[in-house]
Each structure stands twice: as structure tokens, then as C-alpha cells.
Amino acid sequence: MSDPFSEPGSSSSQEDCPKISFMIHTTSCSGPDVEASSTLSFETSGQGQALSPDECDITSSFLSFSVSSSSPASREVLQVPKPKSHLTTSFLSVSSLSSPSRDLFTSQRLVPHRSSCGSLPQQLQKYLQNFQLSTKQLLRIKDSMLAALEKGLKKQPRDEAGALPMVPTYVCSLPDGTERGYFLALELTQTQVEVLLLHLMGEEKQKAKLKTQSFPIPAEVITNKGDKLFEYLAQCLARFLDDIDTNEKYFPLGFSFPFQCEHNSLNQCKLVAWTKDFHCTGVVGEDVAQLLQTALKEHCKNYCIEVFAVLNDTVGVMVSCVCEEQPCEIGLIIGDGTNCCYMEQTENIAGMESQVGRMCINTQWGSFGQTGEVDDIVTEFDQLMDKASLNQGLCRYEKLISSLYLCETVRLILATLSEKGELFSGILTPSLMTKGIMKLQDILDIIDEKVGLAKTKNFLTRQGLVPSNQDCTLVQHICQTVFVRSANLAAAGLAAIITHIRISRKLSHLNISVAVSGGMYRGQTQYREIMQEKLKSLAPECTLAFVSSEGSATGAALVAAAALRLRSRQEQMSGILAPLHLSTGDLEKMQSQMRLEMERGLSKETHSVATVRMLPTFVRHLPDGTERGEFLALDLGGTNFRVLMVQVRSPAEGGVSITSESYTIPTKVAQSTDVELFDHIIGCIVDFQAKHGMQDRVLPLGFTFSFPCSQLGLDKGILLRWTKGFSAMGCVGKDVVELLREAVKRKQHFDLNVVAIVNDTVGTMMSCAYEDPKCEIGLIVGTGTNTCYMEEMQNVGTVEGDEGRMCINMEWGAFGDNGCLEYVMTSYDKKVDTASINPGQQRYEKLISGMYLGEIVRYILLDLTSRKILFQGQQPSVLKTKDLFPTKLITAIENGSQGLQETRAALEEKGLLISADDAQLVKEVCHTVSTRAAKVCGAGLAAVVEKIRENRQLEKLEVTIGVDGTLYKMHPNFARQLQETVALLAPKCQVKFLQSEDGSGKGAALIAAVANFKNAQHPT
């Protein structure tokens, strides 16, 4: 007898002959209650030699035939009719092999067996072709998932059809490497409790998992009262800590709780529903963190354990990988179930009160497909599997991906094809019809490239089958096809998420890491390879790196560590920023002080020593809408100036129209002499008139001159000092209107009628008064700040006359120069003042205006860095740069509608490369400083409107404030906070704020118009 396992041409000796045993067992049944069986067995051996386990291998083969089902339920699923009789026959053989033969057999059975789709039987191809998804189908799944994701984020309405749950987790910060201390994690699974202790040393990537221990969950615990479960968890923690004999007593704790919860904060969450055979009473609807905390206080009395976070296992998977080179911002589980989480821009999440930073969102993507999105890819076998599941019609996407359902789908395919005669010669065993008989490891073994064929045969024989090689090959192909579909669908879902992240962050290309866990991913490298390859076509604008997770427990401990760091940092921040938070009492005191200084400035006796100068402007009237004509305006506020021609018509004729030209004053002219400077200005006016055909016309001109002046009349202003880079000799102490008129005289055949010199704040008031007759206050809040208002002449002691009103230019920026604001001055304000070009002056302006707010922010950030609260204690050299934070940058940083991505981008333009946590901190500092500025400005305005009300002895004043300036107009919060402060401090005044349009140009022309009209009525 030749050895069937020998090489061709070889022979076996008598000594190598195997011992063979046969057993034939036959059972027949003619009815439900009548059954007969018989067994025949015998054995043979060469030379009577016994077999030694060390000298032989055992191979087995089973031949089974059955025409029955194992249970009524199985018959119902497979629609197999109940037979009237059945026959089962089994054949068993055991043989020994010599070593050479054994080695040869081993090598042969490791050869992978694969068949291409084209070599499959046509009938089998028909069944499997629906599992083979095209790129077009996967792109459609991706687009549907993306739409469901965005609907879920909006939650308008919350239960909108087709929306993913998108549950906020309140995990807003990831570890940054600076965390220090001992942190506990508690992970609850279906069968056990895992306790983990993590020691972090405050150095990036240096974490040490000191110890883990698992505790089995007694069956009675998961079906008892809820307090029994949490009592058991606390006892596990106490036992764990007692066993390691630690000297530490305080432990922040992260709790990985794999059940659906509704979070209100990181450590406040209510259980929505139990799953996974848990049925503890009295827990649904209760705060899980509080229940655990109560149990810890009762049963861990030797330790102080504080619950910092309750999180989903998917979130724990993501956070467990943050110490990699590129921190993971997506967590993915593909095992018995599937889920995905990712870091979302907080402002994109409906219902979030804080609109800054990022938050981890638990997508609960397994529920995708409830409204038909996957109907066209669901096969008949998926439908059979769904029908037999405990949650029929639910978790459609999960049932196409996760191993729990994938195994059942494969089993149903094998059973169905066997019943139809396509496999195993039509033999259908009871084992093959038993739900749950196939496990993930079976699938992974079957598709293994090296030993898959042998593993396939072993699995099938365990089910009572005698498979042919062709059967094994087909089973491998079936498993591979369903396995690949799972990977492709997971890739489609992941493609939707990374595409959303890329678009929301406004990136042309996204590089991101994904933390992955679960048996499907870990069990076969090809699952990852399939996903990565498919993602290239589904999301070509994204590059992913997959990182194997260390487990949810590690992530829970790290979340607790990050939460403790944030709390500690926030406590320090609160202390540092506390002096900038002004109380209502502080603001009321400031309002009273401003009122006192206003009275001193108006009084002839105290005007010279008042910090608020209260300068008369000699503007006695506001526009009343009857003004008509054409007027010139000259706006000189720096090295760029404008010449304007303003036409004032009735509203029906178009109202006010402006034609303007901008001109430059070269530095050498600005720093030359009075003659050169004003001759240059006149030359520009002549050029403007020539361009617009006005050479022979002499129009009234309003002159906006934005340098410090002492105004002695409407058309007379004495220059007190130059600023803004000007230093022309022969100007200081002179009347600038007269210098302009002298230049006109030097220009032959040219004339100008200068009727008013105007401060830009007054121009703002006049510009708005033309639109709203109730506008009697002008405010500028930009690079600098100032206010003017209409005061009763009887109160203006520095000008003769008691009748009517006059606009007063307050020059309020100097308020506080006498030390009356010392109680609100912080150490940062004092540093800004000391480093300024005018120490001790303009103290009020330095608390408000855009020129100084950025410097206050910079000094605070330097302090935070020195305390190791910011930038991990490493001070960027660029942070030492003066004027690093202009108003435009502060506005960009605080713009809540754009989130932290734009904040980081704005700071990176300045050379500050910072983390999301640091960006949020910088944003908080900017918000605190700008909020104080708005409130301080509001306190001053409240003093002004209250004075107007009291002047007129009104119970209720209605007044409009005309406003200009980039800080007010462009900053996202300044205007609102200013208005709220005025309303708080002046409740008897109804104040309207009206933004000015070109106050320095249009306003100057309107002042000229009003003056010209009044002069025409009362000629001198």
C-alpha cells in the first residue's frame, strides 16, 4: 500500500504503516418519536505496532450527511421544511505519519488556496456579486454619511430623519505632555472591570502604566439594584489600591462607560439605556458620575478618588494614542460593534454654550442607514441576519461592518448555499444552522494567506461536514468577500468624517491620525490595508495614519489627566485675570469720577487743572436737514490726507454724495517748515479742483485737523504739538487755519473759504446727526478714543454766553492722569504706560483704545508663559516684540464665528506656533482685556448721557450716539458690551448707537454747511 502523503516515487515500509480505526454510526428516523441507531467499529495496524504521540501526527476527516434542522427557529430562518425522516452517517479515520511524510503534509497544507471571481461557479457568483461594492457605490455611502453627520451636528430638529446622533462628549482638551501625577481609570465591559493606574511625569511621551488588574463581574451584579453595581466598582478600586500598597492618597479618575449617555459636562452624564445584558435598576436617567462618586466615598475611605470624566470606549481609544508623533483626532472601533468619534469645532455643534475650541463628538455611526441610505447594498443574507437579530431594523450600518453580524452573515450564506446544493454536496448539518457557531477568529483563520485552507477544513469538519478542496476554496472566497465589504464600508464612513474635518477647517489637504481598536482591525493586517487603499479614491485630499490603540482604560486615565491640568490652569488664570474683571461697583465709581472731572473741565476756575479738558468747539448747531449746497472738506490726520467735495441735497434728490481724492504728504514735507507743508496741501486742493472742473469756484471748506489743538473759535485752532511723525517747524503755537489761508494767498488766482476747523469726534457726531436729529454725542473708539456732546452754554464757563448749546470736545483720554483710576490699574497696565511714549498721560485711553489693548494682552501672555501656564513654559522670542497684537489681530482672535482655527492661523502669521489649548487661553485673555475696555468706555459714556439728562431735567432721556472707530465697528463683542454697560449704569436714558459713515469727511462738510447757513441768516 502506497503512502498517499509520500513524495512521488517513494514507498512506505511496513514499520511506517499507520494504525487505522473506523467507526460508522448510523441513525434513522421514521417519525418524531421513532428513532433507531447502530454503530460499527474496527481497527487495523501494520505489524501490530502501537502509535506513539511523539512519532505521529493525527489527521481527521468527517463525513456527515443530514437532512434536518437543529431547531424550529433555524428552520424558520432558512425556510427549510421539517422532514418526515432523516439519516445521519459519520465516518472517522485516524492515521499516523512518519516524520518525512508529516513534514511534507505540513508544507502542503499551508499553501493558500484562492480562486478568482471568474473561476467561481456561476450560481455562487450570483450570490456574492452584491457584496462586491463599486467605488461609485462607496462614494454614495460616503456622501450620505456626510449629510447625516452634518444634520446630526445641527440637530434642528434634534430627531431629524437621517441624522446621526452626534453626541457631545465634553472632551475638549487632549493631554499635551505637561500632565504630572497618578491617575486612575476604571473600564466597565460586558464581563469584567479593568482598573488601571497611570503615572505621568510631565514630559512628552513619558507615561508609565504602573499596574492593571481585571475583576470578573458576578452575574448577580449586572441584574441587581444599581447601587450594587457601583458598590462593586468601588470595591474593585479599593482592593486594587490596597494591593499595590501606594503612599498616594489623591487620584483623579476617568471612567470608561460603554453605554448610551447624555452628557451635560465631562463628569455629568445621565444613562439613557442599558445594553449588553445589563439591567441594573435605578440607574437609567441618573447621573452615572455621581453614583460612582457616592460609592467611592463610602467604600474607598482610605483614598480620595475624584471622578473627573465619564466617557465612551471609542473616545478612550482615541485619547489613548495622543502621545504619538501626530496626536490622534479620530477614534475608531471595529469589533463586535463599531463606532467612530472625532474632534469637532465646538461652534459647529448645536446647543453648545461655549463657542470656542474643539470637542470630541461620539458619532454613534452604527445607526446610520435607518432611513434607507444602505438599502441598495443590503443583500438577502443581510436581511435574514437582521430578521434573526435582537434589534431588527436598527443599527443597519453596524450590521454590515462589525464582526458579531459579519460572522452570522457568513454562516447564513454557507447554510443557504448548502441547503440549495451549492456547497458540501447539499449536506446541511445542525451545527451549521446554529446561531453564533461562527466566531471572528474562525473567519480570520479561514482567510489567512498561509494556513487558511487547512483552517477552513478544520472549521468545516468541526461542523460535521466532509468538505472537498473546492468547498474549502469557495468558503474562503465567501469569507474574504464579506470581510472586504466590511473594510470598504468602514473606509466609506471614515472618508465622510475626514472630508467633513477638512472642509470645516478650510484645508486643501488634511493630514490626520486615527486611533483604531477592535478585533476586525487587530486580527488581520489586510483590513487596514484595504481601508487605506480604498480611502485613496474616496478621500484623495486626506492622508491618514492608523495607530493601534492601547485601550479605552488608558484613554480614560489620560482624559482625567488633561481635565485636571485644565482645572489647575483655569484656577491660576482666574487669579491672574481677576483684577481685570470690574464689578458694577467699580464701574459706578468710575462713572462718578468721570462726572466730577467733566464739571472741573467746564468750570473756568478749575479748567486749567482738569484732566478732562472739555474744550469748546464753537459748533453751536446740529444739521436739521434743510442744509443744501456744495462744500469742500479737508481731512488731515496723518501722512495720507483726503480732499472731498460734498453735495448736500434733499433726500428725494439723493441726500449727501461725496467725491474724494487721497494724497500723500512725503516725510520730508511733513518734517520741513510751515510754508512747505501748507503749500503742499494747497497744491493738492488745486489738483483736486482741476480734476473735477472746480477751478473757478470758491466753496465753503470744513477742515478736519486731527492733531491736538486749542480751539478759540469755529475757524480758529492753535496747534499744541505735533504727533504721528509730523515735525514741521513754525506751526506749533500757531493758528492752523491762518497758516492755511496764508498758503492760499501765496497761490495766485486761487481762493478758499475756510469756515470751520473740526475735530474728528465732532465730525462723527455731525455726520450721524444729519441722519438722526437726536444724535447729540460723538464717540470714537479705534486706535485712540474720544467723546464730544452738546452741552448747555450756561454750563460752559470757559466761553462767554448763556444761550443755546455748544459741542464740547471732552478729550477724555487723559481722564485718570491725576491718579483717580489707580484702583483699576493692573501691573500690566502700568508696564504698558511705562513703555509708552507718554508715561503718566492718557491713562483712560490706555485702558480702552486699540493702540494699547494689544500691549496689555502681550504682557499678560508673557506672565502666563513665565508661570508655565502657556506655551508649556517656553517663551517664544516673538512674544517680546512690542505692538505684536494690533486691533486687527485681537479682533481675529476673538471672532467666535470662526473658532480657534483662525485664531491659530492669525497667531502663526506672527510666528506663534501654538496648540489648540494655548489658542483658547490666548482667546480668553483677549476677551477679558477687550471686555474691560468696553465696560470702562461704557462707564464714561454713562456719565455723559446722565449729565445731559440732568441738564435738561428729564425723567427719561432719549439720545443717539454717533460712533466711529475700528474697535467699535470690527470687534465682535465690543459694541454689545459697551451698550450693555451704558444701559446698566444709566437706566433712565434710552440710548441708541448709530455708526458713522465718514465722520471726518462728511462731518466736516456738514459743519461747514451749518456754519454757512447760519452765517447767511445772521451775516456779520
Short mmCIF file of N, CA and C in Angstrom, two decimals, residues 13-20 44-50:
data_model
loop_
_atom_site.label_atom_id
_atom_site.label_comp_id
_atom_site.label_asym_id
_atom_site.label_seq_id
_atom_site.Cartn_x
_atom_site.Cartn_y
_atom_site.Cartn_z
N SER A 13 7.59 1.71 4.34
CA SER A 13 7.92 0.39 4.87
C SER A 13 6.81 -0.10 5.74
N GLN A 14 6.87 -1.39 6.07
CA GLN A 14 5.87 -1.97 6.97
C GLN A 14 5.87 -1.24 8.30
N GLU A 15 7.12 -0.82 8.71
CA GLU A 15 7.20 -0.17 10.03
C GLU A 15 6.47 1.17 10.05
N ASP A 16 6.36 1.76 8.84
CA ASP A 16 5.72 3.08 8.80
C ASP A 16 4.22 3.00 8.59
N CYS A 17 3.70 1.74 8.47
CA CYS A 17 2.27 1.63 8.21
C CYS A 17 1.47 2.20 9.38
N PRO A 18 0.42 2.91 9.09
CA PRO A 18 -0.36 3.52 10.16
C PRO A 18 -1.33 2.56 10.78
N LYS A 19 -1.72 2.90 11.98
CA LYS A 19 -2.83 2.21 12.63
C LYS A 19 -4.08 2.98 12.31
N ILE A 20 -5.11 2.29 11.81
CA ILE A 20 -6.32 2.97 11.34
C ILE A 20 -7.52 2.46 12.10
N THR A 44 -7.13 -1.45 12.26
CA THR A 44 -6.02 -2.23 11.70
C THR A 44 -4.73 -1.50 12.00
N SER A 45 -3.64 -2.26 12.05
CA SER A 45 -2.33 -1.62 12.26
C SER A 45 -1.26 -2.45 11.60
N GLY A 46 -0.24 -1.80 11.10
CA GLY A 46 0.89 -2.51 10.50
C GLY A 46 1.73 -3.17 11.54
N GLN A 47 1.89 -4.51 11.42
CA GLN A 47 2.75 -5.30 12.31
C GLN A 47 2.33 -5.17 13.76
N GLY A 48 1.12 -4.76 14.01
CA GLY A 48 0.64 -4.63 15.39
C GLY A 48 1.36 -3.57 16.18
N GLN A 49 2.04 -2.67 15.46
CA GLN A 49 2.83 -1.63 16.14
C GLN A 49 1.91 -0.56 16.72
N ALA A 50 2.14 -0.22 17.98
CA ALA A 50 1.34 0.85 18.61
C ALA A 50 1.83 2.22 18.14
#
